[in-house]
Short mmCIF file of C-alpha atoms in Angstrom, two decimals:
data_model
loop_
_atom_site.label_atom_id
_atom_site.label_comp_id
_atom_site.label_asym_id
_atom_site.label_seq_id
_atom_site.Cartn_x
_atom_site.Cartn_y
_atom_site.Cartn_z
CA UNK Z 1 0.00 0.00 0.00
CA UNK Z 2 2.81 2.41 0.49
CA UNK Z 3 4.25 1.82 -2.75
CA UNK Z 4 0.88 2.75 -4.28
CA UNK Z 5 1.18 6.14 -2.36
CA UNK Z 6 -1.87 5.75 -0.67
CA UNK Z 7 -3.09 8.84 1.23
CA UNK Z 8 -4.77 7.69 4.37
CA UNK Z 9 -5.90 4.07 5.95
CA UNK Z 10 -8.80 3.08 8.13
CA UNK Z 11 -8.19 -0.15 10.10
CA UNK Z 12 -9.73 -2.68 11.99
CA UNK Z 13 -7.93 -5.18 13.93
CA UNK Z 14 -8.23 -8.59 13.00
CA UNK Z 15 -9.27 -10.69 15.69
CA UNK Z 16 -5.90 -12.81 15.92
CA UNK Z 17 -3.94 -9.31 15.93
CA UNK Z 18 -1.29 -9.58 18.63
CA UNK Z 19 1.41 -7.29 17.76
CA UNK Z 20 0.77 -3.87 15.96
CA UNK Z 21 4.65 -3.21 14.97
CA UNK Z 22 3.47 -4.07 11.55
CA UNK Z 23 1.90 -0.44 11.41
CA UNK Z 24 4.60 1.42 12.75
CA UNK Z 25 6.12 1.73 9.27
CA UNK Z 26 2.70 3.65 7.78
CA UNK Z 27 2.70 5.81 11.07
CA UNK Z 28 6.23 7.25 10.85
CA UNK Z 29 5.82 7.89 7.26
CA UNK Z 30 3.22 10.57 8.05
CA UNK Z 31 0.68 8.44 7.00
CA UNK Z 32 -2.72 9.66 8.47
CA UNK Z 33 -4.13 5.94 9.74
CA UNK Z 34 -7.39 5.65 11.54
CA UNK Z 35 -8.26 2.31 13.84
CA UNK Z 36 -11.90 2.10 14.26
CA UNK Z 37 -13.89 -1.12 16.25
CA UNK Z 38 -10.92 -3.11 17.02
CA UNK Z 39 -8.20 -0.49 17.74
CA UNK Z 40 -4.56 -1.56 19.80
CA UNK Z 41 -4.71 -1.33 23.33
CA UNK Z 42 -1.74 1.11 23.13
CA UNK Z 43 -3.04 3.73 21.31
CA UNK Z 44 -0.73 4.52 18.35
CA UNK Z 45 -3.09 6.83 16.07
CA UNK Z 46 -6.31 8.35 16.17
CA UNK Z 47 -9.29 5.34 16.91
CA UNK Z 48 -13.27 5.88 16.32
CA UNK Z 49 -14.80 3.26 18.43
CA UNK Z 50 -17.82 2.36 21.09
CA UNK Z 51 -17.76 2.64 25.23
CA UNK Z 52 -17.04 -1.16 24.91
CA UNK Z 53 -16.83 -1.62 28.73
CA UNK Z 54 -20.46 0.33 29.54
CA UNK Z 55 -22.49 -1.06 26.48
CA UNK Z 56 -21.23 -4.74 28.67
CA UNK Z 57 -21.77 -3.61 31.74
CA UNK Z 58 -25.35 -2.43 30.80
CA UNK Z 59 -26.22 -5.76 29.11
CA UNK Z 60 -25.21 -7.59 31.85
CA UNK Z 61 -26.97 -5.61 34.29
CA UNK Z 62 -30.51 -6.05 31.83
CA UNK Z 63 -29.69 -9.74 32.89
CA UNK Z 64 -29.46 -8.99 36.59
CA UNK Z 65 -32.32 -6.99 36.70
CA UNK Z 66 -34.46 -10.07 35.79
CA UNK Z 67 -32.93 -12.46 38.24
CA UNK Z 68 -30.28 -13.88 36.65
CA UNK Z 69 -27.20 -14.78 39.06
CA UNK Z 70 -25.52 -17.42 37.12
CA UNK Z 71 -24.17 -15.52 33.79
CA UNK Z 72 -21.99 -17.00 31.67
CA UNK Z 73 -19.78 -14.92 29.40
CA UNK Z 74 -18.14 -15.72 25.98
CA UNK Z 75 -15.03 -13.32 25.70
CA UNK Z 76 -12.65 -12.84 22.76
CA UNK Z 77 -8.84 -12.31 22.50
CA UNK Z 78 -7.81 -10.11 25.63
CA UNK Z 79 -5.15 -8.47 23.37
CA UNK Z 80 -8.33 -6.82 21.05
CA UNK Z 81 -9.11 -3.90 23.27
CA UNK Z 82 -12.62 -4.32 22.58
CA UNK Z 83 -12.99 -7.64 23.98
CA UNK Z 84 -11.38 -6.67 27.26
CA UNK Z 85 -13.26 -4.15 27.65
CA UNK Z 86 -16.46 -6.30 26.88
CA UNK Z 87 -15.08 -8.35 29.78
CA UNK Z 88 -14.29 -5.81 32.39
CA UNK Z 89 -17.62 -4.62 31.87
CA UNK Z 90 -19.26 -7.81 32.71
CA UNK Z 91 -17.07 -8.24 35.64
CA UNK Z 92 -17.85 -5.16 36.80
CA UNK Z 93 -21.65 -5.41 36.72
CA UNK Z 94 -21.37 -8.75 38.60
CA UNK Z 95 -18.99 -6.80 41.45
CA UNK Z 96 -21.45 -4.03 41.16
CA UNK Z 97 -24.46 -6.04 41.97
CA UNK Z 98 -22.61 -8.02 44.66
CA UNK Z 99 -22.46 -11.17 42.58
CA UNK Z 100 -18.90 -13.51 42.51
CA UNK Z 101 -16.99 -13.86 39.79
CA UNK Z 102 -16.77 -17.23 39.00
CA UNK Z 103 -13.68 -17.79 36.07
CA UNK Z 104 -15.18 -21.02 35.23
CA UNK Z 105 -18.51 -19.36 33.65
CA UNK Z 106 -15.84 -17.20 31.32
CA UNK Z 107 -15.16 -18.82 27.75
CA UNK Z 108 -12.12 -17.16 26.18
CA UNK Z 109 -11.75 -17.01 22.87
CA UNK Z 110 -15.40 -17.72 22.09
CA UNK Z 111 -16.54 -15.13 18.99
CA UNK Z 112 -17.32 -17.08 15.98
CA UNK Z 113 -20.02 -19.81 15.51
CA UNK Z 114 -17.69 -22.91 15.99
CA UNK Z 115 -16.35 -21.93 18.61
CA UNK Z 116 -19.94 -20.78 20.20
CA UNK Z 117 -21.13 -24.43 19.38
CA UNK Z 118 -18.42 -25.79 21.24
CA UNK Z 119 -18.69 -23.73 24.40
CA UNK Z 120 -22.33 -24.29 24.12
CA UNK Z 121 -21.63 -27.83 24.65
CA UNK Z 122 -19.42 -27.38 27.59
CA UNK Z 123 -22.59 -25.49 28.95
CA UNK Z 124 -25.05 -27.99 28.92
CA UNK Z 125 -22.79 -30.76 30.14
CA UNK Z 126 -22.93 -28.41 33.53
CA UNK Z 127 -23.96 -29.41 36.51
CA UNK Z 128 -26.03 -26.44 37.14
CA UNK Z 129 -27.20 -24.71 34.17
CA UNK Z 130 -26.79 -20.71 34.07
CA UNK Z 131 -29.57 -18.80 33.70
CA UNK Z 132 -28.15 -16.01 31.15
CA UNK Z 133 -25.33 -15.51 28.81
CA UNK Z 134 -23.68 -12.65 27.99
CA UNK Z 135 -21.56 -13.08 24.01
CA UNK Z 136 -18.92 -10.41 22.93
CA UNK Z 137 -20.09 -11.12 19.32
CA UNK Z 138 -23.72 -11.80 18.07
CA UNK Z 139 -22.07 -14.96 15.86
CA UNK Z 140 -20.94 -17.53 18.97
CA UNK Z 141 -24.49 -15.84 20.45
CA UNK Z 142 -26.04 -17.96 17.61
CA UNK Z 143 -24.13 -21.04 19.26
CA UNK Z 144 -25.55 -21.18 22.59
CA UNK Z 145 -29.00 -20.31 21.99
CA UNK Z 146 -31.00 -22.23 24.11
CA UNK Z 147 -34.58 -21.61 25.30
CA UNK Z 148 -34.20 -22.03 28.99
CA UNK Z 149 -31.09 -19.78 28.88
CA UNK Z 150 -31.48 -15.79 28.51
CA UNK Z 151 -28.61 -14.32 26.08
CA UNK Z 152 -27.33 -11.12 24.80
CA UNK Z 153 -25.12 -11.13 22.08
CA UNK Z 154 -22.99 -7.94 20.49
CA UNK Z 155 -23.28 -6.03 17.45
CA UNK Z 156 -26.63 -6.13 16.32
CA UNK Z 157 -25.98 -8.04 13.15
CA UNK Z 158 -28.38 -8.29 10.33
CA UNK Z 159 -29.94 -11.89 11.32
CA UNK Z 160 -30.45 -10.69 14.84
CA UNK Z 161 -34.47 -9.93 14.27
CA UNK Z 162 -34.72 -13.22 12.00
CA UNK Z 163 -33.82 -15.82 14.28
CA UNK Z 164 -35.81 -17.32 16.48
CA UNK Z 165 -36.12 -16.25 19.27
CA UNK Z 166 -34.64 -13.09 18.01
CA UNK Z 167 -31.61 -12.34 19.21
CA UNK Z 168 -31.29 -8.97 21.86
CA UNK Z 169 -27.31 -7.37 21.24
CA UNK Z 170 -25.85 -4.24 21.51
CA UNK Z 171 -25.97 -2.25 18.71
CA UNK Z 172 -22.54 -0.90 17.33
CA UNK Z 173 -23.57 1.89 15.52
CA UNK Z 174 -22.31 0.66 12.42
CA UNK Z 175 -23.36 3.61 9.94
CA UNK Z 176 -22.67 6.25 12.33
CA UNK Z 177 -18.54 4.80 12.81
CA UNK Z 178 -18.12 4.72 9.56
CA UNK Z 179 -19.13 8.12 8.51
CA UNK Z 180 -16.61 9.46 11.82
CA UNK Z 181 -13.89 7.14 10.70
CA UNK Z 182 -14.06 9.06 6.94
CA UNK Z 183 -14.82 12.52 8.77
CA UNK Z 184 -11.59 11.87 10.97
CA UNK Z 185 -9.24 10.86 7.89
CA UNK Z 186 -10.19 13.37 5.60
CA UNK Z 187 -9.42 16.27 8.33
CA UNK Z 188 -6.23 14.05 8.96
CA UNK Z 189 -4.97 14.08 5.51
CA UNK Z 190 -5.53 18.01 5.08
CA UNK Z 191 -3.45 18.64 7.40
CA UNK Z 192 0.23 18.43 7.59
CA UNK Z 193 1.63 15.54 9.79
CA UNK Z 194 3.94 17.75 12.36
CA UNK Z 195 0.51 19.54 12.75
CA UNK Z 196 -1.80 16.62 13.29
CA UNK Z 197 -3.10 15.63 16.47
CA UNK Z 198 -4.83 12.14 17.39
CA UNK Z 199 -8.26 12.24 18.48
CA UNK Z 200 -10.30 8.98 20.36
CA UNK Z 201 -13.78 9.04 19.23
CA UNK Z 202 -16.27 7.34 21.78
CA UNK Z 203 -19.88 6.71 19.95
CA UNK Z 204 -22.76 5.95 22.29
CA UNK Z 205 -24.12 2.50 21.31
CA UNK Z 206 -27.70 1.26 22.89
CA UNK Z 207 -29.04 -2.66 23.66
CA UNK Z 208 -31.57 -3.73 21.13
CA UNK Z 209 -33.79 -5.89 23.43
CA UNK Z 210 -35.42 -8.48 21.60
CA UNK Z 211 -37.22 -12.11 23.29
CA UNK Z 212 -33.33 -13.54 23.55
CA UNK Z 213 -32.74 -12.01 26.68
CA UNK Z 214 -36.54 -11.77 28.33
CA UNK Z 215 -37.20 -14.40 31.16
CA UNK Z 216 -40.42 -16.67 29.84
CA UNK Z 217 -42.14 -15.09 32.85
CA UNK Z 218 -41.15 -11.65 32.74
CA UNK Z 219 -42.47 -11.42 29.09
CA UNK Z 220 -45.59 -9.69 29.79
CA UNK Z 221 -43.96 -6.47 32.09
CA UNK Z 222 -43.43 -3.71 29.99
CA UNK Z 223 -40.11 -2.44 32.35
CA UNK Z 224 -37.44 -4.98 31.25
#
């Protein structure tokens, strides 16, 4: 890409991403680069992203709030910022609400279908089921479904409303990151690079609530 003279790049981390060094040549060339979603946990450049850590912490507490106690999370790479902070925000609305921590209801590495499947497996072969599940990525939410068990997932993908029961996640804000990604790297790349400053955009995201994550007998109150 550099030998093509690009002007400007807009990244997201790959999930596997352990080691940003690989950027470092683009950076000190003056090269304006934006990481947006899955930005390094050492900030290197400017980064458009979500409140990870709250939009967690407030699905988990939707959980609490209808009795749930036994919560299962599935977590994803701890070196992807956003997944850490999708974790410290689940942890942190179990503290919060004066319920332990238990490691053993934490699946690492559990964001993609397969590997939802899998830990679903794990789940049922419990010897007490939990009663909610919270998924750092809508995909290995699609895994676990399982009618007894209340589950949020993450990014309000398309097939969230079509499944059934339709899936509740937190909505990412898709449209709106992308337009302040390109608003960020076209203000980047007008200005010169000894005069350009980084900026960390935080985007509010919201929890779609769909039947997913509603208790069978609290689906009749309207204050969920």
């Amino acid at each position: 890409m550099l030998a093509k003279k690009i002007d400007g790049l807009a990244i997201s981390l790959a999930s596997e991403t352990t080691d940003y060094k690989h950027f470092d040549a683009v950076i000190s060339r003056g090269v304006p680069v934006v990481f947006f979603d899955r930005v390094p946990l050492d900030k290197r450049s400017s980064c458009v992203r979500i409140d990870n850590r709250t939009a967690a912490y407030n699905a988990v507490m939707h959980l609490i709030k209808q009795g749930c106690t036994r919560i299962v999370h599935l977590s994803g790479p701890q070196a992807i910022s956003v997944y850490k902070d999708r974790q410290d925000g689940y942890v942190q609305a179990l503290m919060d609400s004066d319920i332990r921590v238990d490691s053993s209801l934490i699946f690492e590495n559990s964001i993609t279908l397969a590997t939802g499947e899998e830990a679903g497996k794990k789940i049922l072969a419990m010897p007490v089921l939990p009663d909610a599940i919270f998924s750092a990525g809508d995909y290995s939410a699609m895994g676990v479904m399982h009618e007894d068990i209340a589950i949020v997932g993450f990014a309000n993908e398309p097939f969230d409303s079509f499944v059934e029961p339709p899936l509740s996640s937190v909505d990412q804000v898709n449209k709106k990151m992308g337009e302040t990604v390109a608003e960020v790297l076209l203000e980047e790349m007008s200005v010169d690079p000894e005069n350009r400053k980084w900026v960390d955009k935080v985007l509010d995201s919201s929890l779609i609530i769909r039947e997913s994550s509603i208790k069978k007998d609290n689906l009749s109150k309207k204050d969920i």
